């Protein structure tokens, strides 16, 4: 009885009903071996008196355990722990903390932790930020989006509207995207060439998982997006680096590589190379497509911020001039509206899109149909197009202000080229500056920016990082540069 009193403690102020507290505690005692298989329990009246509970509470607890199969009732004899439980060894008394794991923190089973997945999550939350090149969500058409979302949520056939849909994504959004991409990027596609994803990362994962085999060779820029490289490594591919100069990846190196190895896929950000922001030159684009046809490799074109180009009309994507079906084209609304809205798209030949849609089904049955239809409505009504024109003007102004500030205030400490497009500046800092310490000092002054260490490799410390300007007003950019100058 003393053991019952010490092991069963009911908190009458807790939200969980007393009978469930009692049932859960007794269940844990059975699991831990303190109550053994076949052991007879106290009668409900006796246990109620012992714990200061109403007898009905104990009866409810016993009934719960009987229903779950932990206890059995024997007519005329009482209530027992069921006989068919495996034998449990109770924990010994004394200081056993060194041998006890917290199952909420540490698994009891082993698994392999892969180094290539160790990538810090970029979350700022600071008043000032020179981020990786994110949009300003304060400019997003949120009123129009919320109105469209409400309309799509409430109107129409609810069984169809709120039920399961096509694994390729909302047919409405795929139709509108096909029209939009044909008009703005020179593509020649229909909705059957479009797969809606949760963003570019999901498109990369589907391609890496569905089209690569372990041991395949993938070519990327020596300076490239770590998120893409992680996906290729996860698929078991071997990565081969291409030199990146002022005109993008050096395609001549790719040709030499193709003569030595079978290349399965080439990944690139042709419009504004990540992270350096340079555009892939026209002659290299043509040469790349010729090599893809000759050697049969896939071209994954990540066009993460095509809509933001500040000079003349931007070069058309590789996908617009692909005549052999070698290019998979990927983009998202992350840079258009906000990273919180996880809607992207993957464009390719119909048979590839159908294949990847089958794979997507076992990862994520479908996307957010309400959000996808809402974005389709905004595309159809021209809201997103107007938002892009407004954003383009604002981001061009911010780029100009920011680059002038960098030149006049920090020209002695860093070097950069004014980007023709995109949302960030590739800044190369003086080698005497410790980027990690600089970032930490700036953070204490409420300025966030990446220390750029992810762009380094074992042989080359670049001392460079991306400084995003689009998400800050001219006044905020002036404050940010002032903080950066002080900490330097």
Short mmCIF file of C-alpha atoms in Angstrom, two decimals:
data_model
loop_
_atom_site.label_atom_id
_atom_site.label_comp_id
_atom_site.label_asym_id
_atom_site.label_seq_id
_atom_site.Cartn_x
_atom_site.Cartn_y
_atom_site.Cartn_z
CA UNK A 1 0.00 0.00 0.00
CA UNK A 2 2.86 2.35 0.75
CA UNK A 3 4.23 1.65 -2.73
CA UNK A 4 0.87 2.50 -4.29
CA UNK A 5 0.78 5.80 -2.38
CA UNK A 6 4.31 6.76 -3.47
CA UNK A 7 3.99 5.68 -7.11
CA UNK A 8 0.48 6.94 -7.88
CA UNK A 9 0.12 10.69 -7.41
CA UNK A 10 -2.98 12.45 -8.72
CA UNK A 11 -2.92 16.20 -9.39
CA UNK A 12 -6.51 17.36 -8.92
CA UNK A 13 -5.67 20.80 -10.38
CA UNK A 14 -4.46 19.40 -13.69
CA UNK A 15 -6.53 19.65 -16.90
CA UNK A 16 -6.21 15.90 -17.53
CA UNK A 17 -9.07 14.05 -15.77
CA UNK A 18 -8.05 12.19 -12.61
CA UNK A 19 -9.11 8.80 -13.98
CA UNK A 20 -6.84 9.23 -17.02
CA UNK A 21 -3.95 10.34 -14.80
CA UNK A 22 -4.42 7.18 -12.75
CA UNK A 23 -4.77 4.96 -15.84
CA UNK A 24 -1.65 6.43 -17.46
CA UNK A 25 0.43 6.06 -14.30
CA UNK A 26 -0.64 2.44 -13.81
CA UNK A 27 0.14 1.76 -17.47
CA UNK A 28 3.65 3.13 -16.96
CA UNK A 29 4.08 0.94 -13.87
CA UNK A 30 3.14 -2.13 -15.93
CA UNK A 31 5.53 -1.08 -18.72
CA UNK A 32 8.33 -0.50 -16.23
CA UNK A 33 7.84 -3.85 -14.47
CA UNK A 34 6.73 -2.41 -11.12
CA UNK A 35 3.36 -4.11 -11.72
CA UNK A 36 4.07 -7.60 -13.07
CA UNK A 37 2.11 -9.82 -15.44
CA UNK A 38 -0.60 -11.70 -13.51
CA UNK A 39 -0.30 -9.49 -10.42
CA UNK A 40 -3.57 -8.86 -8.56
CA UNK A 41 -4.50 -5.20 -8.04
CA UNK A 42 -6.18 -3.58 -5.07
CA UNK A 43 -9.95 -3.39 -5.21
CA UNK A 44 -11.44 -0.17 -6.48
CA UNK A 45 -12.83 0.83 -3.05
CA UNK A 46 -9.53 0.17 -1.29
CA UNK A 47 -7.45 2.04 -3.89
CA UNK A 48 -9.88 4.98 -3.85
CA UNK A 49 -9.52 5.30 -0.06
CA UNK A 50 -5.76 5.02 -0.32
CA UNK A 51 -5.45 7.79 -2.93
CA UNK A 52 -8.24 10.01 -1.62
CA UNK A 53 -10.32 9.60 -4.78
CA UNK A 54 -13.97 8.83 -5.47
CA UNK A 55 -14.49 5.14 -6.15
CA UNK A 56 -16.05 5.93 -9.56
CA UNK A 57 -12.77 7.57 -10.60
CA UNK A 58 -10.86 4.35 -9.90
CA UNK A 59 -13.56 2.29 -11.63
CA UNK A 60 -13.19 4.52 -14.72
CA UNK A 61 -9.41 4.10 -14.66
CA UNK A 62 -9.69 0.30 -14.38
CA UNK A 63 -12.27 0.25 -17.19
CA UNK A 64 -9.90 2.26 -19.39
CA UNK A 65 -7.06 -0.20 -18.76
CA UNK A 66 -9.37 -3.17 -19.29
CA UNK A 67 -10.49 -1.71 -22.63
CA UNK A 68 -6.88 -1.17 -23.71
CA UNK A 69 -5.91 -4.72 -22.78
CA UNK A 70 -3.57 -3.98 -19.88
CA UNK A 71 -5.84 -5.55 -17.23
CA UNK A 72 -8.22 -8.47 -17.05
CA UNK A 73 -11.16 -9.05 -14.72
CA UNK A 74 -11.61 -12.51 -13.17
CA UNK A 75 -15.14 -13.18 -11.92
CA UNK A 76 -15.24 -13.56 -8.16
CA UNK A 77 -11.49 -13.02 -7.84
CA UNK A 78 -10.66 -9.40 -8.77
CA UNK A 79 -8.67 -7.41 -11.30
CA UNK A 80 -5.24 -8.54 -12.53
CA UNK A 81 -2.48 -7.38 -14.84
CA UNK A 82 -2.86 -9.51 -17.97
CA UNK A 83 -0.77 -12.67 -18.10
CA UNK A 84 0.49 -12.42 -21.68
CA UNK A 85 2.81 -9.45 -21.17
CA UNK A 86 6.55 -9.91 -21.71
CA UNK A 87 8.54 -9.98 -18.49
CA UNK A 88 9.67 -6.49 -17.43
CA UNK A 89 12.64 -5.88 -15.13
CA UNK A 90 12.04 -2.95 -12.77
CA UNK A 91 14.69 -0.22 -12.65
CA UNK A 92 16.96 -0.69 -9.60
CA UNK A 93 16.85 1.91 -6.86
CA UNK A 94 19.76 4.27 -6.38
CA UNK A 95 21.57 6.68 -8.67
CA UNK A 96 21.08 5.28 -12.17
CA UNK A 97 20.89 8.64 -13.97
CA UNK A 98 24.01 7.81 -16.00
CA UNK A 99 22.29 4.80 -17.53
CA UNK A 100 18.90 6.38 -18.17
CA UNK A 101 18.19 8.06 -21.52
CA UNK A 102 15.55 10.72 -22.02
CA UNK A 103 13.54 9.23 -24.91
CA UNK A 104 12.27 12.69 -25.84
CA UNK A 105 15.87 13.78 -26.52
CA UNK A 106 17.81 10.66 -27.49
CA UNK A 107 16.61 7.69 -29.52
CA UNK A 108 17.26 4.20 -28.26
CA UNK A 109 18.24 3.08 -31.77
CA UNK A 110 21.24 4.06 -33.88
CA UNK A 111 21.24 5.91 -37.18
CA UNK A 112 23.79 7.52 -39.47
CA UNK A 113 24.07 11.29 -39.35
CA UNK A 114 25.16 12.57 -42.76
CA UNK A 115 27.54 15.54 -42.77
CA UNK A 116 26.19 16.99 -46.03
CA UNK A 117 22.85 17.70 -44.33
CA UNK A 118 24.50 19.85 -41.65
CA UNK A 119 23.46 23.28 -42.91
CA UNK A 120 22.40 26.13 -40.62
CA UNK A 121 18.90 27.50 -41.09
CA UNK A 122 18.94 31.17 -42.00
CA UNK A 123 16.50 32.91 -39.66
CA UNK A 124 17.06 36.58 -38.91
CA UNK A 125 14.35 38.21 -36.80
CA UNK A 126 16.58 41.29 -36.37
CA UNK A 127 15.45 44.87 -37.13
CA UNK A 128 18.14 45.17 -39.82
CA UNK A 129 19.13 42.48 -42.28
CA UNK A 130 21.30 42.10 -45.35
CA UNK A 131 19.99 38.63 -46.10
CA UNK A 132 20.58 36.10 -48.87
CA UNK A 133 18.38 38.05 -51.28
CA UNK A 134 14.80 37.82 -50.04
CA UNK A 135 11.79 39.91 -51.10
CA UNK A 136 10.13 42.53 -48.91
CA UNK A 137 6.92 40.91 -47.62
CA UNK A 138 5.57 44.35 -46.73
CA UNK A 139 5.11 44.91 -50.46
CA UNK A 140 3.33 41.60 -51.08
CA UNK A 141 -0.29 41.73 -52.33
CA UNK A 142 -1.57 40.21 -49.10
CA UNK A 143 -5.02 41.82 -49.19
CA UNK A 144 -5.67 40.47 -52.67
CA UNK A 145 -4.25 37.08 -51.68
CA UNK A 146 -6.38 36.83 -48.54
CA UNK A 147 -9.48 37.82 -50.53
CA UNK A 148 -8.76 35.19 -53.16
CA UNK A 149 -8.08 32.57 -50.48
CA UNK A 150 -11.39 33.32 -48.76
CA UNK A 151 -13.24 33.18 -52.07
CA UNK A 152 -11.71 29.84 -53.00
CA UNK A 153 -12.35 28.49 -49.53
CA UNK A 154 -16.07 29.30 -49.46
CA UNK A 155 -17.37 29.18 -53.01
CA UNK A 156 -17.91 26.30 -55.42
CA UNK A 157 -18.45 22.58 -55.01
CA UNK A 158 -17.03 21.84 -51.54
CA UNK A 159 -16.51 18.14 -52.24
CA UNK A 160 -14.31 18.94 -55.22
CA UNK A 161 -12.79 22.10 -53.74
CA UNK A 162 -11.79 20.56 -50.41
CA UNK A 163 -11.09 17.01 -51.55
CA UNK A 164 -8.12 15.24 -53.07
CA UNK A 165 -6.78 16.67 -56.31
CA UNK A 166 -4.21 16.00 -58.99
CA UNK A 167 -0.75 15.12 -57.64
CA UNK A 168 0.66 17.50 -60.26
CA UNK A 169 -1.04 20.36 -58.44
CA UNK A 170 -3.99 22.64 -59.08
CA UNK A 171 -4.96 22.42 -62.76
CA UNK A 172 -6.05 26.07 -62.62
CA UNK A 173 -2.64 27.22 -61.43
CA UNK A 174 -0.85 24.99 -63.95
CA UNK A 175 -2.91 26.51 -66.78
CA UNK A 176 -2.26 30.07 -65.60
CA UNK A 177 1.44 29.36 -65.08
CA UNK A 178 1.73 27.90 -68.58
CA UNK A 179 0.25 31.10 -70.01
CA UNK A 180 2.42 33.32 -67.80
CA UNK A 181 5.67 31.47 -68.51
CA UNK A 182 4.97 31.38 -72.23
CA UNK A 183 4.39 35.14 -72.26
CA UNK A 184 7.28 36.19 -70.01
CA UNK A 185 9.94 33.55 -70.69
CA UNK A 186 9.25 32.45 -74.25
CA UNK A 187 8.35 28.89 -73.25
CA UNK A 188 6.00 26.79 -75.38
CA UNK A 189 4.23 24.63 -72.82
CA UNK A 190 0.81 23.53 -71.62
CA UNK A 191 -0.39 22.66 -68.14
CA UNK A 192 0.75 19.06 -68.75
CA UNK A 193 4.35 20.30 -68.70
CA UNK A 194 3.97 21.81 -65.21
CA UNK A 195 4.30 20.15 -61.80
CA UNK A 196 3.46 22.31 -58.77
CA UNK A 197 5.89 21.82 -55.88
CA UNK A 198 6.40 23.21 -52.39
CA UNK A 199 9.27 25.30 -53.74
CA UNK A 200 12.49 24.89 -55.69
CA UNK A 201 13.94 22.57 -53.05
CA UNK A 202 11.13 20.08 -53.57
CA UNK A 203 11.68 20.21 -57.32
CA UNK A 204 15.36 19.47 -56.77
CA UNK A 205 14.58 16.60 -54.42
CA UNK A 206 12.14 15.01 -56.87
CA UNK A 207 14.62 15.25 -59.74
CA UNK A 208 17.55 14.00 -57.65
CA UNK A 209 15.52 11.09 -56.27
CA UNK A 210 13.56 10.23 -59.41
CA UNK A 211 16.16 10.74 -62.13
CA UNK A 212 19.55 10.09 -60.50
CA UNK A 213 21.06 6.76 -59.50
CA UNK A 214 23.73 6.24 -56.89
CA UNK A 215 27.12 6.92 -58.43
CA UNK A 216 25.84 9.23 -61.18
CA UNK A 217 27.99 12.25 -62.03
CA UNK A 218 26.55 15.74 -61.57
CA UNK A 219 28.28 18.95 -62.65
CA UNK A 220 27.80 22.14 -60.62
CA UNK A 221 29.58 25.47 -60.36
CA UNK A 222 32.55 25.59 -58.02
CA UNK A 223 30.50 28.35 -56.43
CA UNK A 224 26.99 26.97 -56.31
CA UNK A 225 23.91 26.73 -54.11
CA UNK A 226 24.50 24.44 -51.16
CA UNK A 227 20.82 23.40 -51.09
CA UNK A 228 21.16 21.86 -54.55
CA UNK A 229 24.44 20.13 -53.75
CA UNK A 230 22.88 18.59 -50.64
CA UNK A 231 20.11 17.02 -52.71
CA UNK A 232 22.56 15.54 -55.21
CA UNK A 233 24.77 14.13 -52.45
CA UNK A 234 21.71 12.69 -50.72
CA UNK A 235 20.90 10.83 -53.94
CA UNK A 236 24.42 9.34 -53.91
CA UNK A 237 25.74 11.37 -56.85
CA UNK A 238 29.36 12.40 -57.38
CA UNK A 239 29.74 16.18 -57.73
CA UNK A 240 32.17 17.74 -60.21
CA UNK A 241 32.97 21.45 -59.98
CA UNK A 242 33.12 23.88 -62.88
CA UNK A 243 35.01 27.17 -62.65
CA UNK A 244 32.72 30.20 -62.38
CA UNK A 245 34.00 33.49 -63.82
CA UNK A 246 32.38 36.84 -64.68
CA UNK A 247 30.21 35.15 -67.31
CA UNK A 248 29.00 32.17 -65.31
CA UNK A 249 30.18 28.54 -65.30
CA UNK A 250 32.93 27.80 -67.82
CA UNK A 251 31.22 25.50 -70.32
CA UNK A 252 34.53 24.50 -71.96
CA UNK A 253 35.43 22.70 -68.73
CA UNK A 254 32.12 20.85 -68.93
CA UNK A 255 32.94 19.64 -72.43
CA UNK A 256 36.30 18.32 -71.22
CA UNK A 257 34.56 16.61 -68.31
CA UNK A 258 32.01 14.98 -70.63
CA UNK A 259 34.86 13.50 -72.69
CA UNK A 260 36.20 11.76 -69.56
CA UNK A 261 33.05 10.83 -67.64
CA UNK A 262 29.37 10.16 -68.23
CA UNK A 263 27.58 13.23 -66.87
CA UNK A 264 23.97 12.64 -65.88
CA UNK A 265 22.93 16.16 -64.84
CA UNK A 266 24.20 19.75 -64.89
CA UNK A 267 22.76 22.18 -62.33
CA UNK A 268 22.95 25.92 -62.89
CA UNK A 269 21.29 29.24 -62.13
CA UNK A 270 21.71 30.70 -65.59
CA UNK A 271 20.03 34.06 -65.16
CA UNK A 272 21.69 35.28 -61.95
CA UNK A 273 24.30 32.74 -60.94
CA UNK A 274 24.12 31.85 -57.26
CA UNK A 275 25.89 33.25 -55.31
CA UNK A 276 27.83 35.66 -57.56
CA UNK A 277 24.76 37.07 -59.46
CA UNK A 278 26.50 36.98 -62.90
CA UNK A 279 24.52 35.91 -66.00
CA UNK A 280 25.52 32.97 -68.16
CA UNK A 281 26.78 34.46 -71.44
CA UNK A 282 24.79 33.78 -74.63
CA UNK A 283 27.50 31.76 -76.38
CA UNK A 284 27.89 29.53 -73.31
CA UNK A 285 24.13 28.95 -73.24
CA UNK A 286 24.13 27.70 -76.81
CA UNK A 287 27.21 25.56 -76.20
CA UNK A 288 25.64 24.05 -73.08
CA UNK A 289 22.51 23.00 -74.95
CA UNK A 290 24.62 21.50 -77.75
CA UNK A 291 26.60 19.48 -75.19
CA UNK A 292 23.37 18.31 -73.53
CA UNK A 293 22.13 16.96 -76.88
CA UNK A 294 25.49 15.39 -77.73
CA UNK A 295 26.16 13.72 -74.37
CA UNK A 296 22.56 13.22 -73.21
CA UNK A 297 22.72 14.90 -69.79
CA UNK A 298 19.86 16.65 -68.01
CA UNK A 299 20.07 20.42 -67.54
CA UNK A 300 18.40 21.55 -64.30
CA UNK A 301 17.80 25.29 -64.72
CA UNK A 302 17.03 26.95 -61.37
CA UNK A 303 15.58 30.36 -62.25
CA UNK A 304 15.06 31.64 -58.74
CA UNK A 305 14.67 35.38 -59.51
CA UNK A 306 14.16 35.78 -63.27
CA UNK A 307 11.52 38.49 -62.81
CA UNK A 308 13.96 40.95 -61.26
CA UNK A 309 16.29 42.30 -63.95
CA UNK A 310 17.14 46.00 -63.95
CA UNK A 311 18.67 46.74 -67.35
CA UNK A 312 17.14 45.73 -70.67
CA UNK A 313 14.98 42.70 -71.26
CA UNK A 314 16.72 39.70 -69.66
CA UNK A 315 18.05 36.74 -71.60
CA UNK A 316 15.47 34.04 -72.13
CA UNK A 317 15.90 30.86 -70.07
CA UNK A 318 17.64 27.85 -71.56
CA UNK A 319 14.26 26.12 -71.47
CA UNK A 320 12.94 28.62 -74.03
CA UNK A 321 15.42 27.49 -76.70
CA UNK A 322 15.64 23.81 -75.76
CA UNK A 323 14.67 21.79 -78.82
CA UNK A 324 15.67 18.36 -77.57
CA UNK A 325 13.79 18.12 -74.26
CA UNK A 326 16.95 18.22 -72.15
CA UNK A 327 16.05 21.10 -69.79
CA UNK A 328 14.05 20.95 -66.57
CA UNK A 329 13.07 24.47 -65.55
CA UNK A 330 12.29 25.31 -61.92
CA UNK A 331 11.08 28.45 -60.13
CA UNK A 332 8.89 29.53 -57.25
CA UNK A 333 6.80 32.32 -55.74
CA UNK A 334 9.28 32.61 -52.87
CA UNK A 335 11.08 35.57 -54.44
CA UNK A 336 7.88 36.96 -55.95
CA UNK A 337 5.81 37.21 -52.77
CA UNK A 338 7.40 35.74 -49.65
CA UNK A 339 9.28 32.60 -48.52
CA UNK A 340 6.31 31.69 -46.30
CA UNK A 341 4.19 30.80 -49.34
CA UNK A 342 5.61 27.43 -50.37
CA UNK A 343 4.49 27.20 -53.99
CA UNK A 344 6.92 26.48 -56.78
CA UNK A 345 6.86 24.85 -60.20
CA UNK A 346 8.88 22.40 -62.22
CA UNK A 347 8.57 22.50 -66.03
CA UNK A 348 9.65 19.69 -68.32
CA UNK A 349 8.57 17.13 -70.93
CA UNK A 350 5.19 15.54 -70.16
CA UNK A 351 6.55 12.04 -69.54
CA UNK A 352 9.11 13.35 -67.01
CA UNK A 353 6.48 15.46 -65.23
CA UNK A 354 4.16 12.43 -64.98
CA UNK A 355 7.00 10.30 -63.59
CA UNK A 356 7.96 12.88 -60.97
CA UNK A 357 4.30 13.41 -60.03
CA UNK A 358 4.11 9.71 -59.15
CA UNK A 359 7.15 10.14 -56.90
CA UNK A 360 5.73 13.30 -55.36
CA UNK A 361 2.63 11.31 -54.36
CA UNK A 362 4.56 9.18 -51.85
CA UNK A 363 6.18 12.26 -50.30
CA UNK A 364 3.32 14.73 -50.27
CA UNK A 365 -0.03 13.61 -51.71
CA UNK A 366 -0.70 17.09 -53.02
CA UNK A 367 0.04 20.69 -52.19
CA UNK A 368 -2.12 23.39 -50.63
CA UNK A 369 -4.95 23.48 -53.18
CA UNK A 370 -6.52 26.57 -51.64
CA UNK A 371 -3.27 28.53 -51.85
CA UNK A 372 -2.52 27.26 -55.34
CA UNK A 373 -5.98 28.28 -56.60
CA UNK A 374 -5.64 31.65 -54.90
CA UNK A 375 -2.35 32.30 -56.72
CA UNK A 376 -3.99 31.14 -59.96
CA UNK A 377 -6.70 33.76 -59.44
CA UNK A 378 -4.10 36.49 -58.83
CA UNK A 379 -2.25 35.47 -62.01
CA UNK A 380 -5.48 35.41 -64.00
CA UNK A 381 -6.48 38.87 -62.73
CA UNK A 382 -3.00 40.36 -63.30
CA UNK A 383 -2.40 41.09 -59.60
CA UNK A 384 0.95 39.28 -59.48
CA UNK A 385 2.08 40.91 -62.72
CA UNK A 386 1.30 44.39 -61.31
CA UNK A 387 3.03 43.47 -58.05
CA UNK A 388 6.15 42.42 -59.97
CA UNK A 389 6.29 45.70 -61.88
CA UNK A 390 5.95 47.66 -58.63
CA UNK A 391 8.56 45.50 -56.88
CA UNK A 392 10.96 45.83 -59.81
CA UNK A 393 10.93 49.62 -59.52
CA UNK A 394 11.39 49.52 -55.75
CA UNK A 395 14.17 46.92 -55.82
CA UNK A 396 16.04 48.79 -58.56
CA UNK A 397 15.99 51.91 -56.38
CA UNK A 398 17.17 49.92 -53.37
CA UNK A 399 19.96 48.32 -55.39
CA UNK A 400 21.18 51.74 -56.51
CA UNK A 401 21.04 53.19 -52.99
CA UNK A 402 22.75 50.16 -51.48
CA UNK A 403 25.55 49.99 -54.03
CA UNK A 404 26.25 53.69 -53.61
CA UNK A 405 26.42 53.23 -49.82
CA UNK A 406 28.78 50.26 -50.19
CA UNK A 407 31.01 52.28 -52.48
CA UNK A 408 31.17 55.45 -50.38
CA UNK A 409 31.06 53.98 -46.86
CA UNK A 410 32.73 50.58 -47.24
CA UNK A 411 34.77 50.89 -50.42
CA UNK A 412 38.03 50.45 -48.48
CA UNK A 413 36.88 47.16 -46.95
CA UNK A 414 35.11 45.25 -49.71
CA UNK A 415 34.85 44.85 -53.47
CA UNK A 416 31.71 44.19 -55.52
CA UNK A 417 30.09 44.53 -58.92
CA UNK A 418 26.72 46.24 -59.29
CA UNK A 419 24.35 43.35 -60.13
CA UNK A 420 22.24 43.63 -63.28
CA UNK A 421 19.43 41.83 -61.53
CA UNK A 422 18.44 39.79 -58.50
CA UNK A 423 18.11 40.84 -54.89
CA UNK A 424 21.63 40.66 -53.49
CA UNK A 425 25.18 41.91 -53.98
CA UNK A 426 28.13 39.48 -54.02
CA UNK A 427 30.60 41.27 -51.73
CA UNK A 428 34.24 40.20 -51.39
CA UNK A 429 35.69 41.49 -48.12
CA UNK A 430 39.33 42.35 -47.39
CA UNK A 431 41.24 39.21 -46.36
CA UNK A 432 42.21 40.85 -43.06
CA UNK A 433 38.57 40.89 -41.94
CA UNK A 434 37.34 37.87 -39.95
CA UNK A 435 33.89 37.33 -41.45
CA UNK A 436 32.65 35.09 -38.66
CA UNK A 437 33.55 37.62 -35.95
CA UNK A 438 32.22 40.48 -38.05
CA UNK A 439 28.85 38.77 -38.41
CA UNK A 440 28.68 38.07 -34.67
CA UNK A 441 29.51 41.69 -33.79
CA UNK A 442 26.91 42.99 -36.23
CA UNK A 443 24.29 40.68 -34.75
CA UNK A 444 24.85 42.29 -31.34
CA UNK A 445 24.03 45.61 -33.02
CA UNK A 446 20.78 44.16 -34.46
CA UNK A 447 22.16 43.66 -37.98
CA UNK A 448 21.96 40.19 -39.51
CA UNK A 449 24.02 39.01 -42.47
CA UNK A 450 25.59 35.69 -43.41
CA UNK A 451 29.28 35.23 -42.62
CA UNK A 452 29.68 33.52 -46.00
CA UNK A 453 31.53 30.49 -44.63
CA UNK A 454 29.26 28.14 -46.58
CA UNK A 455 30.79 29.44 -49.82
CA UNK A 456 34.32 28.40 -48.82
CA UNK A 457 35.96 25.07 -49.52
CA UNK A 458 38.98 23.41 -47.94
CA UNK A 459 41.38 24.97 -50.46
CA UNK A 460 39.89 28.41 -50.91
CA UNK A 461 38.70 30.94 -48.31
CA UNK A 462 36.76 33.52 -50.32
CA UNK A 463 35.96 35.96 -47.51
CA UNK A 464 32.81 36.80 -49.47
CA UNK A 465 29.09 36.76 -48.86
CA UNK A 466 25.76 37.79 -50.34
CA UNK A 467 24.29 41.02 -48.98
CA UNK A 468 20.59 41.24 -49.78
CA UNK A 469 19.05 44.65 -50.36
CA UNK A 470 15.50 43.96 -51.57
CA UNK A 471 13.92 43.31 -48.17
CA UNK A 472 15.01 46.67 -46.70
CA UNK A 473 13.90 50.24 -47.42
CA UNK A 474 16.54 52.83 -48.44
CA UNK A 475 16.47 54.17 -44.88
CA UNK A 476 16.99 50.68 -43.42
CA UNK A 477 19.83 50.05 -45.87
CA UNK A 478 21.52 53.26 -44.72
CA UNK A 479 21.23 52.13 -41.09
CA UNK A 480 22.53 48.65 -41.96
CA UNK A 481 25.59 49.95 -43.78
CA UNK A 482 26.24 52.35 -40.90
CA UNK A 483 26.23 49.45 -38.42
CA UNK A 484 28.49 47.38 -40.66
CA UNK A 485 30.96 50.24 -40.96
CA UNK A 486 31.07 50.68 -37.18
CA UNK A 487 31.71 47.00 -36.43
CA UNK A 488 34.44 46.84 -39.09
#
